[in-house]
Coordinates of C-alpha atoms in Angstrom, one line a residue:
X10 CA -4.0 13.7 -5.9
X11 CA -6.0 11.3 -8.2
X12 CA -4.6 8.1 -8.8
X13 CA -5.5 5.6 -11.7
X14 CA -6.2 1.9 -10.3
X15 CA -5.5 -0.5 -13.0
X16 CA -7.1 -4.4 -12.6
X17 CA -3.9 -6.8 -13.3
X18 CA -4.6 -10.5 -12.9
X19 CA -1.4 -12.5 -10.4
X20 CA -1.0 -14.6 -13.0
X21 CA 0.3 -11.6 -15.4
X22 CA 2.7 -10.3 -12.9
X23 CA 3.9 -14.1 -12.2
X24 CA 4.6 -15.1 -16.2
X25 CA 4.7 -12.2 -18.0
X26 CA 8.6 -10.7 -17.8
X27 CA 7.8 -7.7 -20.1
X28 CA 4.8 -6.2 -18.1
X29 CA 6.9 -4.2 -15.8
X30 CA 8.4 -2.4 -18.9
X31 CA 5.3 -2.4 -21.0
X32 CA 3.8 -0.3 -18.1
X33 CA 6.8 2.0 -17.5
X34 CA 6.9 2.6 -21.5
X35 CA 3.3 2.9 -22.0
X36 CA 3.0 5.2 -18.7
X37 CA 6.2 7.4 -20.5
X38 CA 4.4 7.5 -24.0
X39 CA 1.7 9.0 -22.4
X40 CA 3.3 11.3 -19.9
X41 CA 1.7 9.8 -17.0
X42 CA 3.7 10.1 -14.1
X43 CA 3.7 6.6 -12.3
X44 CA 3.5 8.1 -8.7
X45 CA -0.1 8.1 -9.7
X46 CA -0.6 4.6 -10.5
X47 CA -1.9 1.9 -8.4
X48 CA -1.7 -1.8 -10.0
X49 CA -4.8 -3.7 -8.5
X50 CA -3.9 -7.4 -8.0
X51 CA -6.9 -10.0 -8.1
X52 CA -7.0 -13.3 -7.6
X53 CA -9.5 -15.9 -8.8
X54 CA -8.1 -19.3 -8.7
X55 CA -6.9 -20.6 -5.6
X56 CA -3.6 -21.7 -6.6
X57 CA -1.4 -18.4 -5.0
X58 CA 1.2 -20.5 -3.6
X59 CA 2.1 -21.1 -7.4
X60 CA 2.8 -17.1 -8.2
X61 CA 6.1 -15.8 -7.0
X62 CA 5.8 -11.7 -7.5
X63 CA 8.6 -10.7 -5.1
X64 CA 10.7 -9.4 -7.7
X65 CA 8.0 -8.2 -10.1
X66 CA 6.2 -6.3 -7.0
X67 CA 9.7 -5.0 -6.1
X68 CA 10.6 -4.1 -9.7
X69 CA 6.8 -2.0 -9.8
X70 CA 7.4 -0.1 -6.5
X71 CA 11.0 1.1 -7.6
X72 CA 9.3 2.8 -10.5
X73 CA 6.9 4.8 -7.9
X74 CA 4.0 2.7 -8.1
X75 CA 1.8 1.9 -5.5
X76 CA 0.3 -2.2 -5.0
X77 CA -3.5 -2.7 -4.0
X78 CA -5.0 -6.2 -2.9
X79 CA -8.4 -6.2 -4.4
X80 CA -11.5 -8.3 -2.8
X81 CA -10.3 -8.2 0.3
X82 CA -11.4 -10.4 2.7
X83 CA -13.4 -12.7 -0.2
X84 CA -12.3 -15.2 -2.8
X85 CA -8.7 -15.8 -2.9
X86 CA -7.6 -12.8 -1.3
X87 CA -5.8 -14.3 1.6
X88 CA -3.7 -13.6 4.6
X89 CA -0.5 -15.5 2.4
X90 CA -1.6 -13.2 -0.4
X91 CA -1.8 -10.1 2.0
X92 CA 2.1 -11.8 3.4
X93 CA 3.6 -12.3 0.1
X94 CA 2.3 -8.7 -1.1
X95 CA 2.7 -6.3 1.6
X96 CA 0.1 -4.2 -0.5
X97 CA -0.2 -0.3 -0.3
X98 CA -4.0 -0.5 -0.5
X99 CA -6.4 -2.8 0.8
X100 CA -9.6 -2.9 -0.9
X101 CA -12.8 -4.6 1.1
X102 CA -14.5 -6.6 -1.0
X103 CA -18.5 -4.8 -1.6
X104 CA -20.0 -7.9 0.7
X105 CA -18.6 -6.5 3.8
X106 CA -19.4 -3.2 3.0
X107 CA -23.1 -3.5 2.1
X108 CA -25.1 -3.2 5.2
X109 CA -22.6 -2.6 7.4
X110 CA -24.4 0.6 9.1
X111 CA -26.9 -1.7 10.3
X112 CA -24.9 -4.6 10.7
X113 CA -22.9 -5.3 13.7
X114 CA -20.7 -8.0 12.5
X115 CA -19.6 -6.3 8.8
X116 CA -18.8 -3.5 11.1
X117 CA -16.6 -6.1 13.0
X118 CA -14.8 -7.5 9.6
X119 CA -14.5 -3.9 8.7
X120 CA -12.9 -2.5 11.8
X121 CA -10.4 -5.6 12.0
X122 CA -9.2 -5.7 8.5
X123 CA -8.5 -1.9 9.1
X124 CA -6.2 -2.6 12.1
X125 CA -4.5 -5.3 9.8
X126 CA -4.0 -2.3 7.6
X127 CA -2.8 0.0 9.8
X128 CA -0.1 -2.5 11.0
X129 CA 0.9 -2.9 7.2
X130 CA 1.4 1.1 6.8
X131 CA -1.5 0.5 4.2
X132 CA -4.7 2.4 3.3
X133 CA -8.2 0.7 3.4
X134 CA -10.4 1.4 0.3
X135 CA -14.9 0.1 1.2
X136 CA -15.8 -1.1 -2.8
X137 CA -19.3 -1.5 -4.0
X138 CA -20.7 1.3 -1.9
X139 CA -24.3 2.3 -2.8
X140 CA -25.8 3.6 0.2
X141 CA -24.2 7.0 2.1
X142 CA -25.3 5.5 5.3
X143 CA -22.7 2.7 4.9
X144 CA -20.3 5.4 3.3
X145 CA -21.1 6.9 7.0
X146 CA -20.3 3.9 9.1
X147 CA -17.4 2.7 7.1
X148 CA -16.1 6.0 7.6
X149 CA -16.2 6.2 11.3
X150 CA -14.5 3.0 11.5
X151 CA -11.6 4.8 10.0
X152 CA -12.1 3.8 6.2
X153 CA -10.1 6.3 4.3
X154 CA -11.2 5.9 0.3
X155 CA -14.7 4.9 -1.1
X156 CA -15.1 3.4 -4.6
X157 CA -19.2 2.3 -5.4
X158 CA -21.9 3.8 -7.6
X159 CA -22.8 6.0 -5.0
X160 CA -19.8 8.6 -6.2
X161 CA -20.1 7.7 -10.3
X162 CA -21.0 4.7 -12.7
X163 CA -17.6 3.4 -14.9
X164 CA -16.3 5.8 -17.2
X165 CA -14.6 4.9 -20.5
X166 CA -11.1 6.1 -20.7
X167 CA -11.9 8.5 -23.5
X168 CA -14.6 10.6 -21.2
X169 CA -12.8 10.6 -17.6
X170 CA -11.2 14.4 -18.3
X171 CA -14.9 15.1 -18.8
X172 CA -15.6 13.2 -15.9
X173 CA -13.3 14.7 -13.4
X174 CA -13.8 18.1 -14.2
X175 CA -17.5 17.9 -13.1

């Protein structure tokens, strides 16, 4: 059931025609089945009109991965973006999810980007979490995953198994 986010800029997946294989034969060398992969687009230029990923995003899901919008609902991580992507995983940026068991209207962003999600088929991942009483509150709004030091600091690659077994 664990999954390996990888961080891939638009911009990679708009100009680069050999990343789709690169991943497929890097995932194959390795013997990483790529059910369990999730490529995490970000975004920080504002000039996503320019980035046409239809066929790239298409080409990724055919091999079994899953797509994740990251920052969602900050920077450049817009409804077109959320249109054009039809991500698999929405990830709320960490400013609406700081505070929000004591803040009314982060619980308001929170509960309507889940309903967005929910009409997309998509799961809804609360970054930057710190505190278990926002865990909490995110939670009983219906957020489903939970990424933040409050569960583990990053990891380099080379200790994760070490990681994941504790």
């Amino acid at each position: 059931g664990i999954r390996v986010n990888v961080n891939v800029h638009a911009a990679t997946l708009h100009h680069d025609r050999g990343f789709v294989d690169f991943v497929a034969s890097e995932a194959a060398a390795a013997e990483f089945p790529l059910e369990q992969l999730v490529i995490e687009v970000v975004e920080h230029a504002p000039n996503w009109a320019d980035y046409k990923l239809d066929r790239t995003l298409a080409r990724l899901r055919a091999l079994g991965i899953q797509i994740a919008l990251d920052d969602v609902g900050a920077g450049q991580s817009t409804f077109r973006m959320i249109l054009d992507m039809r991500p698999d995983h929405f990830k709320v940026d960490r400013y609406f999810v700081h505070g929000c068991a004591s803040d009314p209207g982060r619980q308001a962003v929170l509960a309507a980007i889940l309903e967005l999600a929910r009409r997309f088929g998509a799961q809804v991942t609360a970054e930057g979490l710190e505190d278990p009483a926002d865990r909490d509150a995110a939670r009983l709004l219906g957020v489903q995953n939970f990424q933040g030091y409050l569960f583990s600091r990053p990891v380099p690659a080379r200790e994760i198994a070490d990681a994941l077994a504790k």
